Short mmCIF file of C-alpha atoms and ligand atoms in Angstrom, two decimals:
data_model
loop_
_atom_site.label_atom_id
_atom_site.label_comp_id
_atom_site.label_asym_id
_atom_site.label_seq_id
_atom_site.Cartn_x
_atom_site.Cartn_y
_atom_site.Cartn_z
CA UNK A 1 -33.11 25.38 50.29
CA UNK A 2 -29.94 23.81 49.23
CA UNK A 3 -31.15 20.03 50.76
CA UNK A 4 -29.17 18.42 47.69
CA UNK A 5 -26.11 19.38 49.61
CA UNK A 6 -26.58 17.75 52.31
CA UNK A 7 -26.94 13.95 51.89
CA UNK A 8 -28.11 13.15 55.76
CA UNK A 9 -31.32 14.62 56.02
CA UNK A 10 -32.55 11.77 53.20
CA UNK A 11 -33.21 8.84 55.18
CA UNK A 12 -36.18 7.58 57.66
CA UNK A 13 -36.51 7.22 60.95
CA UNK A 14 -38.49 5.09 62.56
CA UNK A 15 -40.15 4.73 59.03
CA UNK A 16 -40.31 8.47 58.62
CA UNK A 17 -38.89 10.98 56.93
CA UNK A 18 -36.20 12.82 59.07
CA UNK A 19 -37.00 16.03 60.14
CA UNK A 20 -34.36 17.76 61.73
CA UNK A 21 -35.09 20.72 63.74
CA UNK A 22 -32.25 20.78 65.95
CA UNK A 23 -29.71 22.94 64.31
CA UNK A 24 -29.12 24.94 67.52
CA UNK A 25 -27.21 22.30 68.84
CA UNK A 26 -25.20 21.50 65.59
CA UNK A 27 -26.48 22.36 62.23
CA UNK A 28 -25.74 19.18 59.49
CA UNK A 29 -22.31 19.35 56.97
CA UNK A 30 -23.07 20.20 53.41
CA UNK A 31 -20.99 17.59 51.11
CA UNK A 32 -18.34 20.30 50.22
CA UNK A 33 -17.16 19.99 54.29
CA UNK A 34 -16.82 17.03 54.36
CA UNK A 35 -14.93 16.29 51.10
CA UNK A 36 -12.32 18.70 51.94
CA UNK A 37 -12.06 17.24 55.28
CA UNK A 38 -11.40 13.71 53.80
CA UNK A 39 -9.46 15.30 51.03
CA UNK A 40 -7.07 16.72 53.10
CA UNK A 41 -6.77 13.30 55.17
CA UNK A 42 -6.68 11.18 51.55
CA UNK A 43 -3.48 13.76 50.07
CA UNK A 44 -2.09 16.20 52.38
CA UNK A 45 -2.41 14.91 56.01
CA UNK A 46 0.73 16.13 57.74
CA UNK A 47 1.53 18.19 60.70
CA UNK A 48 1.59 22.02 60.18
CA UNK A 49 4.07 24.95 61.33
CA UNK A 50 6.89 21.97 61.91
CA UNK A 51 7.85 20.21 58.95
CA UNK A 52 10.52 21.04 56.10
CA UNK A 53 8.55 18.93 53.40
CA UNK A 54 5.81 19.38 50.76
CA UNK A 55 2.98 18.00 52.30
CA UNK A 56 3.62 19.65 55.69
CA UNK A 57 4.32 23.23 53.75
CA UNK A 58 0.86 22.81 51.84
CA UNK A 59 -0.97 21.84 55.09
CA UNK A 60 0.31 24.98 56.63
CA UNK A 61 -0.08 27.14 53.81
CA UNK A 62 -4.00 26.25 54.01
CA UNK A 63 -4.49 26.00 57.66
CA UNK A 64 -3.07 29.53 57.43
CA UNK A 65 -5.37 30.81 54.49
CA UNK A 66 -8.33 29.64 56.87
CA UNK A 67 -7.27 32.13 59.44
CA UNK A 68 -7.19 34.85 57.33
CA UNK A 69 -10.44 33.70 55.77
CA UNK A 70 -12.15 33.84 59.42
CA UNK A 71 -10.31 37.39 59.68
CA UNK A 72 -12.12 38.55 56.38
CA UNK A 73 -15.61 36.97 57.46
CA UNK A 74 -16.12 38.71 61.01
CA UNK A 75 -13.99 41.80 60.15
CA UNK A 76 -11.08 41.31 62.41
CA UNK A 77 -8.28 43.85 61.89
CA UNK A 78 -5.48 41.20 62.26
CA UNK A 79 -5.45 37.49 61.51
CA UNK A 80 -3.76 37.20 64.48
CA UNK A 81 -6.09 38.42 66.77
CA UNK A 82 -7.86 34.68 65.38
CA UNK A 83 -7.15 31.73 67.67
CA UNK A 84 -8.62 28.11 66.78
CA UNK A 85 -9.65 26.37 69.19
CA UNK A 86 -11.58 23.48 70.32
CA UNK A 87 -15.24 25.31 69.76
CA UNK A 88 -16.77 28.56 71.98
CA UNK A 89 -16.17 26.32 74.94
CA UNK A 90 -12.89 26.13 75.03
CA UNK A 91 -12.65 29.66 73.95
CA UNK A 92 -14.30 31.18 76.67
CA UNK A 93 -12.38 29.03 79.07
CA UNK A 94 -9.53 30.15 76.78
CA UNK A 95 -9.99 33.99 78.03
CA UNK A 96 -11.40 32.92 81.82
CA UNK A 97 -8.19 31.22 82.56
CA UNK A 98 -5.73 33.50 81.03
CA UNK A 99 -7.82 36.99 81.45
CA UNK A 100 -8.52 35.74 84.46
CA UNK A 101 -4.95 35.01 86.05
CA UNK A 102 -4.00 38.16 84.38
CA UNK A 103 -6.47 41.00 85.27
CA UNK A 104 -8.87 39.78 88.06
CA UNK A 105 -8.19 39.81 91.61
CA UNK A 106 -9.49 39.58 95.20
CA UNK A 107 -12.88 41.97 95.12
CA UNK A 108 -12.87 42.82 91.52
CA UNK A 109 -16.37 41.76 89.31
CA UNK A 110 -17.27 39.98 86.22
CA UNK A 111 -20.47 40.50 84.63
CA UNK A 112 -22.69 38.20 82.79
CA UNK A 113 -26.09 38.01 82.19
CA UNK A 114 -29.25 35.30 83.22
CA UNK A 115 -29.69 33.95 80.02
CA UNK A 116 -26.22 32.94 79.41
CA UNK A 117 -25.28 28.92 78.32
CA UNK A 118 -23.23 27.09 80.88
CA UNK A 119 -20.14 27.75 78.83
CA UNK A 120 -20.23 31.33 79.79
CA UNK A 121 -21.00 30.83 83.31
CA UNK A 122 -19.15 28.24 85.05
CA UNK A 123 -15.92 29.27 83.38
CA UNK A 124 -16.60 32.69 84.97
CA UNK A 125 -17.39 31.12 88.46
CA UNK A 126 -14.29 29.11 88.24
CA UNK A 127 -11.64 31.98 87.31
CA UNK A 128 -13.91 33.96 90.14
CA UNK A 129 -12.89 31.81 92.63
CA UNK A 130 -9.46 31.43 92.00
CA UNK A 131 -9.24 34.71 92.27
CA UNK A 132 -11.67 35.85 95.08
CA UNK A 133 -13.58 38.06 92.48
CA UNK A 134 -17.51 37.60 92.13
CA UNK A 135 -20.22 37.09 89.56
CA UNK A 136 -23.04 39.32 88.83
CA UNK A 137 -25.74 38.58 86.90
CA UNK A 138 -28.18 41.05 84.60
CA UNK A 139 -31.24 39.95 84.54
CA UNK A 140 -34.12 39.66 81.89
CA UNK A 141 -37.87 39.88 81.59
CA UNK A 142 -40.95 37.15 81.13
CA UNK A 143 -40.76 37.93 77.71
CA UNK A 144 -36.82 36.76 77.07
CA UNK A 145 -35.51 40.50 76.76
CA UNK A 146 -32.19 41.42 78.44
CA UNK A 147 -32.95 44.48 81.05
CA UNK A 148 -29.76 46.18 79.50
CA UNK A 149 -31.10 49.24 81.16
CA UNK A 150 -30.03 47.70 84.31
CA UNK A 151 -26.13 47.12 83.20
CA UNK A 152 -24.78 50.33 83.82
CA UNK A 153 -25.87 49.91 87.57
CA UNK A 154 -24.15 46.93 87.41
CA UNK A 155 -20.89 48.41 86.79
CA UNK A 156 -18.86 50.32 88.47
CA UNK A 157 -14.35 50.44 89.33
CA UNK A 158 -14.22 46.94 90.47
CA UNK A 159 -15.89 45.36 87.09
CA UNK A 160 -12.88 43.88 84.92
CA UNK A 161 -15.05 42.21 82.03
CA UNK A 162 -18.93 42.01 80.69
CA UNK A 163 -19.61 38.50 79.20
CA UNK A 164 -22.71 38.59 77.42
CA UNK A 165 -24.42 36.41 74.61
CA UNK A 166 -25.17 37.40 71.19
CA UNK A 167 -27.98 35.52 71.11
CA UNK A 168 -29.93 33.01 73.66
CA UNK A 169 -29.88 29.19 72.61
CA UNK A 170 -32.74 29.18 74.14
CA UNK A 171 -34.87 32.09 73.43
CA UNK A 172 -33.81 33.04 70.57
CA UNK A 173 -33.06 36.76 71.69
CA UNK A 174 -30.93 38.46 69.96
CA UNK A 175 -29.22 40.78 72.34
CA UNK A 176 -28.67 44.52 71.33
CA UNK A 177 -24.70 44.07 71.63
CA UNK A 178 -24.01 47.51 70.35
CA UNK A 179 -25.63 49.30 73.19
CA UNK A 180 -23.94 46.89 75.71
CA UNK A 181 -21.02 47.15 74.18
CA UNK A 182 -21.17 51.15 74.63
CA UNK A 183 -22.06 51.25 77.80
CA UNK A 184 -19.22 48.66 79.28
CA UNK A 185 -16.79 50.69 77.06
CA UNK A 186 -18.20 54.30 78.48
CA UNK A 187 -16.83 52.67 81.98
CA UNK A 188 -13.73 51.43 80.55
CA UNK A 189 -14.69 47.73 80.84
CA UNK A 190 -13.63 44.73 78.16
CA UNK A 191 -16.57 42.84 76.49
CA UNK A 192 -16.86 39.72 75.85
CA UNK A 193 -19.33 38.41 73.51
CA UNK A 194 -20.64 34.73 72.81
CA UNK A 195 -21.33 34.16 69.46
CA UNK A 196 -22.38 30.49 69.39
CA UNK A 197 -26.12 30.97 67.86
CA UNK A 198 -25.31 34.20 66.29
CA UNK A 199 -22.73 33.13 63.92
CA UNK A 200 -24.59 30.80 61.36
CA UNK A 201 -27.34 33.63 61.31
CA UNK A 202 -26.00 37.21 61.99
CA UNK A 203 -23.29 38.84 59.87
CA UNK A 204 -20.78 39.52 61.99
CA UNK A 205 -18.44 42.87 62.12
CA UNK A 206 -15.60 42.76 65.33
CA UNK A 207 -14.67 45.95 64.53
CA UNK A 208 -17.91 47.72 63.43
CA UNK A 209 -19.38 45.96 67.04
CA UNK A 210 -16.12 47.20 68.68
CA UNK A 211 -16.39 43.49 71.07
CA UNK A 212 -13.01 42.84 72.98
CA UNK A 213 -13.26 39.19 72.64
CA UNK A 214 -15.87 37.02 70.18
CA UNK A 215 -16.20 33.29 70.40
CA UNK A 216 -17.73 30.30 68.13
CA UNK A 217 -17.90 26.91 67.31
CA UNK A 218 -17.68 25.65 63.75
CA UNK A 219 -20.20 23.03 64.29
CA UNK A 220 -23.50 25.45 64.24
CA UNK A 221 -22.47 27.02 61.14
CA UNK A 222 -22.16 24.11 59.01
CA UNK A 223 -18.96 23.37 59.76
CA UNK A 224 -16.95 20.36 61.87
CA UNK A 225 -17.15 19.69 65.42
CA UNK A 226 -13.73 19.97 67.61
CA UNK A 227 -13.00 23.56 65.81
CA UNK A 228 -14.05 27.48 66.98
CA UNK A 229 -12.22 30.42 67.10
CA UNK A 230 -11.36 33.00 70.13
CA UNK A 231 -10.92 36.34 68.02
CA UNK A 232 -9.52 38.90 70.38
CA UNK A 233 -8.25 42.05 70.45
CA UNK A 234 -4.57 42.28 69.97
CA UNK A 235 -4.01 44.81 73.26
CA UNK A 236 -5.62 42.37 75.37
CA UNK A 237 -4.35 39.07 73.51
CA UNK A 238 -0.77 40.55 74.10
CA UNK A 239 -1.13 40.84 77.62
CA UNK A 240 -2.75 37.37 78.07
CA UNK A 241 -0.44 34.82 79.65
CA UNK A 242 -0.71 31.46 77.60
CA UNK A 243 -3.36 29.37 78.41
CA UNK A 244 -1.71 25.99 77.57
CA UNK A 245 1.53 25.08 77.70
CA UNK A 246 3.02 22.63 75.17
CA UNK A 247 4.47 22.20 71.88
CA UNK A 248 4.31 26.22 68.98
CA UNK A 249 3.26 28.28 71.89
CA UNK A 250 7.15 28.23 72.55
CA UNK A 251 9.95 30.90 71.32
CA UNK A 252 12.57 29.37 73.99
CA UNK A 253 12.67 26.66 76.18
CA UNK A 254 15.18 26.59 78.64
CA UNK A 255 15.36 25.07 82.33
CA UNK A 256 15.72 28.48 83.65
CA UNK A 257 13.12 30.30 81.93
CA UNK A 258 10.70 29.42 78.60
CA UNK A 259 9.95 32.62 76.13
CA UNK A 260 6.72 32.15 74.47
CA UNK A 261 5.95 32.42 70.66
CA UNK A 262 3.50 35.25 69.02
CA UNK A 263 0.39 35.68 68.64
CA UNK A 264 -1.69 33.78 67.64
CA UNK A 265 0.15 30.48 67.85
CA UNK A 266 1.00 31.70 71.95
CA UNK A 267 -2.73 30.31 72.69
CA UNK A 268 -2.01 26.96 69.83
CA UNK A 269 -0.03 24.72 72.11
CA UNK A 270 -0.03 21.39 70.31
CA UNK A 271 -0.74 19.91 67.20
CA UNK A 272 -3.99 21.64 65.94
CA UNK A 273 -7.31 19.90 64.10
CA UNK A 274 -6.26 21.17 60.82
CA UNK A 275 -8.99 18.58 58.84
CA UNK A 276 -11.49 20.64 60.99
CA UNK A 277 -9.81 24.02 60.44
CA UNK A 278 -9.97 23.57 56.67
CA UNK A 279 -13.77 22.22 57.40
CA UNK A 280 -14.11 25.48 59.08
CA UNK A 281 -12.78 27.26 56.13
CA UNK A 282 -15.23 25.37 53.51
CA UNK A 283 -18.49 25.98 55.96
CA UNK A 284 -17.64 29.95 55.61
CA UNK A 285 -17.16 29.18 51.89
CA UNK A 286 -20.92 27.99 51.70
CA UNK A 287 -22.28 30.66 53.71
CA UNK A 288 -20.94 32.98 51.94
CA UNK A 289 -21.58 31.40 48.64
CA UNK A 290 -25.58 31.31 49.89
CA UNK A 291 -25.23 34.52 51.80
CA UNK A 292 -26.12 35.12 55.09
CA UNK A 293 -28.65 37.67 54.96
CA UNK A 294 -30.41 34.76 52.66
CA UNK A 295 -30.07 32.17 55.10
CA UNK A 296 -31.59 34.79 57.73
CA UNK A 297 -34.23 35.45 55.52
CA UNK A 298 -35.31 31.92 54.69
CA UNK A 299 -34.86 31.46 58.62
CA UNK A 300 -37.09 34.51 60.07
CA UNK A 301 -39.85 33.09 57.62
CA UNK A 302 -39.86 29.74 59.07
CA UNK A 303 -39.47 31.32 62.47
CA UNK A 304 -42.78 33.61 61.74
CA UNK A 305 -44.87 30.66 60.24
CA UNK A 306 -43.74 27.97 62.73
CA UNK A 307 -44.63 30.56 65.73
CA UNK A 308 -47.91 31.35 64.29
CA UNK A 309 -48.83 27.77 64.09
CA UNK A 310 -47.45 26.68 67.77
CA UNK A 311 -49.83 29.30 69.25
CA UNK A 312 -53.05 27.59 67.55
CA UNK A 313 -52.17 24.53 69.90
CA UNK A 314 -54.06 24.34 72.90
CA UNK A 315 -52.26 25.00 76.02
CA UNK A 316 -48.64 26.38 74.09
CA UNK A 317 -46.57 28.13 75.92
CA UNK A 318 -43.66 29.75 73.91
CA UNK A 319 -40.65 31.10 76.28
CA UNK A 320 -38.80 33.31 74.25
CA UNK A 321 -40.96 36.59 73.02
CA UNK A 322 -38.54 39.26 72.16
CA UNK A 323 -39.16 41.15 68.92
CA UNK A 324 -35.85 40.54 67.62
CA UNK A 325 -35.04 36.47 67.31
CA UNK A 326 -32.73 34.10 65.59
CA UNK A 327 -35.23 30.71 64.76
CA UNK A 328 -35.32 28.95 67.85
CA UNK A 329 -38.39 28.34 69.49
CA UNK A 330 -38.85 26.80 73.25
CA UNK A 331 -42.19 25.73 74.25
CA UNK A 332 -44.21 23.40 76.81
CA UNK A 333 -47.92 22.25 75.90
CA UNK A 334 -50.20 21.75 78.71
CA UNK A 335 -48.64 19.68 81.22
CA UNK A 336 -47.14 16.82 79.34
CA UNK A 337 -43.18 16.59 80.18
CA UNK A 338 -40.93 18.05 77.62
CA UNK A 339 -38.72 15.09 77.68
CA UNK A 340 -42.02 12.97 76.87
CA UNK A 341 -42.56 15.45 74.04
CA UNK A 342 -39.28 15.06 72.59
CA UNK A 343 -39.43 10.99 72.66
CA UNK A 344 -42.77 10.70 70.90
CA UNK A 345 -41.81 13.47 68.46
CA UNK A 346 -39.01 11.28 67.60
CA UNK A 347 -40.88 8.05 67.21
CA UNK A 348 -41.99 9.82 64.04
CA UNK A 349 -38.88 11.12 62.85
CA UNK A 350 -38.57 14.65 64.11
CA UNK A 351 -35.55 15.71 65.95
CA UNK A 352 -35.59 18.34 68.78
CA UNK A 353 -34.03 19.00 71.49
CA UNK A 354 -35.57 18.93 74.54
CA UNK A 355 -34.42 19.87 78.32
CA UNK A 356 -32.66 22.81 79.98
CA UNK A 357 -30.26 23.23 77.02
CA UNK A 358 -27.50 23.71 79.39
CA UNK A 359 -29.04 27.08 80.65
CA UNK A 360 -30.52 26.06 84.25
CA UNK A 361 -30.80 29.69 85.39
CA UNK A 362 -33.04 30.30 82.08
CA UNK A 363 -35.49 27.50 83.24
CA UNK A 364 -35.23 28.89 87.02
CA UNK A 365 -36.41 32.06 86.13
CA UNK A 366 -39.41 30.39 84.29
CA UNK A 367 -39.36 27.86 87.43
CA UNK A 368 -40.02 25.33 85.14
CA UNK A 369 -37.59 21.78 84.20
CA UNK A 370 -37.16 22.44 80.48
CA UNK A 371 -38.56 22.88 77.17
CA UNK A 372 -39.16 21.10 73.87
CA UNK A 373 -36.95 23.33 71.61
CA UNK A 374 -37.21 23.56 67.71
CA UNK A 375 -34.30 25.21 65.87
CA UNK A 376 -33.95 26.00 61.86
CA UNK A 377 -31.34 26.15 59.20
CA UNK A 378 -31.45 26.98 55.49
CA UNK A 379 -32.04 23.80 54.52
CA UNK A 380 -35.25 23.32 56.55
CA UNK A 381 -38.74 23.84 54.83
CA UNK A 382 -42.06 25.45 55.42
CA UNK A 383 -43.81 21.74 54.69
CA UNK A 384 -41.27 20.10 57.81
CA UNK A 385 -42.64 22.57 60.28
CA UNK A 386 -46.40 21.41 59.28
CA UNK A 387 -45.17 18.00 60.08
CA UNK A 388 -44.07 19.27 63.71
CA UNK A 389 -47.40 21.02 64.52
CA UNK A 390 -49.34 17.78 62.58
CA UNK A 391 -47.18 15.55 65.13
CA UNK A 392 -47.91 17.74 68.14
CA UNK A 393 -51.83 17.68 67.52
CA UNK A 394 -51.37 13.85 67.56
CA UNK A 395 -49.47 13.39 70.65
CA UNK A 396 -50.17 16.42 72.45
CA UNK A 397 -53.77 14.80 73.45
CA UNK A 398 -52.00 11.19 74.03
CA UNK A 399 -50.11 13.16 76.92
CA UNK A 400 -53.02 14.57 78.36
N1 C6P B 1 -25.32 25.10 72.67
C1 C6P B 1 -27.38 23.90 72.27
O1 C6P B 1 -28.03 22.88 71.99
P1 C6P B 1 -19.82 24.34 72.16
O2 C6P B 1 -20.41 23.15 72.85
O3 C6P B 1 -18.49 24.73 72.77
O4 C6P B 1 -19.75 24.20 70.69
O5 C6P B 1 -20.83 25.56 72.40
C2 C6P B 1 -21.24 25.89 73.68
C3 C6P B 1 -22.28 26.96 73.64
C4 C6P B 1 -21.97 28.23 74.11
N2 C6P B 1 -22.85 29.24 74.04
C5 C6P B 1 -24.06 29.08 73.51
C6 C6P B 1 -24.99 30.25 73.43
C7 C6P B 1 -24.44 27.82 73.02
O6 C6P B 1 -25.65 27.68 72.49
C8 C6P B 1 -23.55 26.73 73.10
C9 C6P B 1 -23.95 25.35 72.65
C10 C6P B 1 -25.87 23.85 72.20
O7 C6P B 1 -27.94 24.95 72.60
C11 C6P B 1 -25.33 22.65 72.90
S1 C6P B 1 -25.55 22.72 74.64
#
């Protein structure tokens, strides 16, 4: 659906059609992105917040409307409880650091859970040991389903935050947030929820979820890369010491003693990647104008049919089983080397990512190196995932 948009999946590669089935590590731009993104560079580049003149007031003015636009499209109360930054990265890193400095200390716990990306580990372990706190981990089944029975076990007066993962890059699990979200809040406990594969596929309600903190990167939902937001709640964004210091995050700067500015623009030191926020701003406007219950749809369908094909291969093993999935599937075949997989599959044009998708405790529990991992969008079809299973009956043999 909606390929005409979206001028780079028309070429060859390697003398083959492009098919690109790695959308859970960025999806492509739709033409509308990237013309405002070069239309704002071509008439209205200028730097927001600061200057007195007409370019700089319009590039604020629509920086600005983007915030409020993110507000509308997760269901924050506030637009300032919306913080751009560089991508869920930097947001989680964001709330680490500052949360971190602020509310952890020598003893206390964070929680996160085994099938968490990198992202929302090591900025964890990090903040942990500055602060002599410790990690703890919730674990999940064979089958890629998070043992939330197991969190409230977890918890207990020393646990300052749950960081958990809407949904696994790499299974595909979508995690039942509401119930984890209950149970951390029955024990007084802050929630923080990764939202980097569930944004281009979930719709997403803050409030209705009741999440302290929600993170995401523009770049999987059609949008630019070097943009994401950090939506948090105001109580806890108002207790938050900045996280960088530098240019707008500033009331008062004085030798003695620097006041900082208000939310949101305490966490915006710097000049900000407004091209990319306005990117940001036209991504939601195709989503929206597509619908993302559609896009889900299209998705679950190519999930379904690509899964049922996969397990006809001899020797497929799919990691990743829970009932309840965004379309990513992970997968070995036989023996042959995922990495191997993923080369040969792109000798005739098919991208996928393949490896531990920067989730090494996923492929512990599995004891195994990696996977070859095939991801969908709305714009992929029915007819590319034949040409994956077509191209895996052809090499899978050749790898013995
Ligand atoms: N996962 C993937 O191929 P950034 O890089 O900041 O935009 O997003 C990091 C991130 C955080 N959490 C989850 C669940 C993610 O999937 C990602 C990015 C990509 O799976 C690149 S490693």
């Amino acid at each position: 659906m909606h390929r005409e948009l979206f001028p780079i999946l028309d070429q060859q590669v390697y003398n083959h059609p492009l098919v690109y089935l790695d959308n859970a590590a960025t999806t492509q731009k739709p033409l509308s992105v990237v013309e405002t993104m070069s239309d704002y560079y071509l008439h209205q580049n200028s730097n927001i917040h600061r200057g007195a003149h007409h370019l700089a007031e319009q590039a604020t003015e629509r920086y600005e409307a983007v915030r409020r636009q993110v507000q509308q499209f997760i269901g924050a109360a506030h637009s300032h409880e919306i913080v751009f930054t560089r991508g869920t990265t930097e947001s989680i890193n964001l709330v680490a650091a500052s949360f971190g400095q602020q509310f952890l200390r020598a003893g206390d716990e964070v929680v996160v859970s085994e099938m968490e990306h990198h992202s929302n580990i090591v900025p964890w372990q990090l903040a942990c040991q500055r602060q002599g706190a410790r990690l703890r981990v919730l674990p999940f089944d064979d089958d890629g389903i998070l043992q939330v029975d197991q969190l409230a076990s977890l918890l207990n007066e020393h646990t300052r935050l749950v960081a958990v993962t809407q949904v696994s890059n790499t299974l595909g699990t979508v995690n039942p947030l509401q119930e984890i979200i209950a149970t951390a809040h029955q024990h007084h406990i802050p929630v923080l929820v990764d939202g980097a594969q569930g944004i281009a596929h979930i719709p997403i309600d803050v409030q209705a979820l009741g999440c302290d903190f929600y993170c995401f990167s523009a770049h999987k939902m059609y949008g630019p890369m070097g943009v994401g937001v950090l939506y948090g709640r105001e109580e806890w964004l108002d207790q938050m010491p900045p996280y960088q210091g530098g240019g707008e995050m500033i009331k008062e700067v004085r030798f003695d003693g620097t006041t900082y500015n208000e939310l949101p623009f305490k966490f915006e030191a710097g000049t900000p990647a407004v091209a990319e926020v306005l990117g940001l701003g036209s991504a939601i406007d195709f989503m929206q104008q597509v619908g993302v219950e559609t896009i889900a749809r299209h998705e679950q369908e190519l999930l379904a049919y690509a899964t049922a094909q996969l397990q006809q291969i001899d020797g497929m093993r799919i990691f990743g089983n829970a009932p309840h999935k965004t379309s990513v599937v992970s997968f070995l075949v036989g023996d042959a080397h995922p990495y191997d997989v993923g080369t040969l599959l792109d000798k005739l044009g098919i991208a996928v990512r393949t490896g531990h998708h920067c989730t090494q405790p996923v492929m512990d529990h599995y004891g195994i190196p990696g996977t070859v991992r095939a991801s969908f969008a709305i714009y992929n079809t029915k007819e590319e995932v034949d040409e994956l299973i077509r191209a895996l009956e052809r090499i899978v043999p050749m790898l013995g």
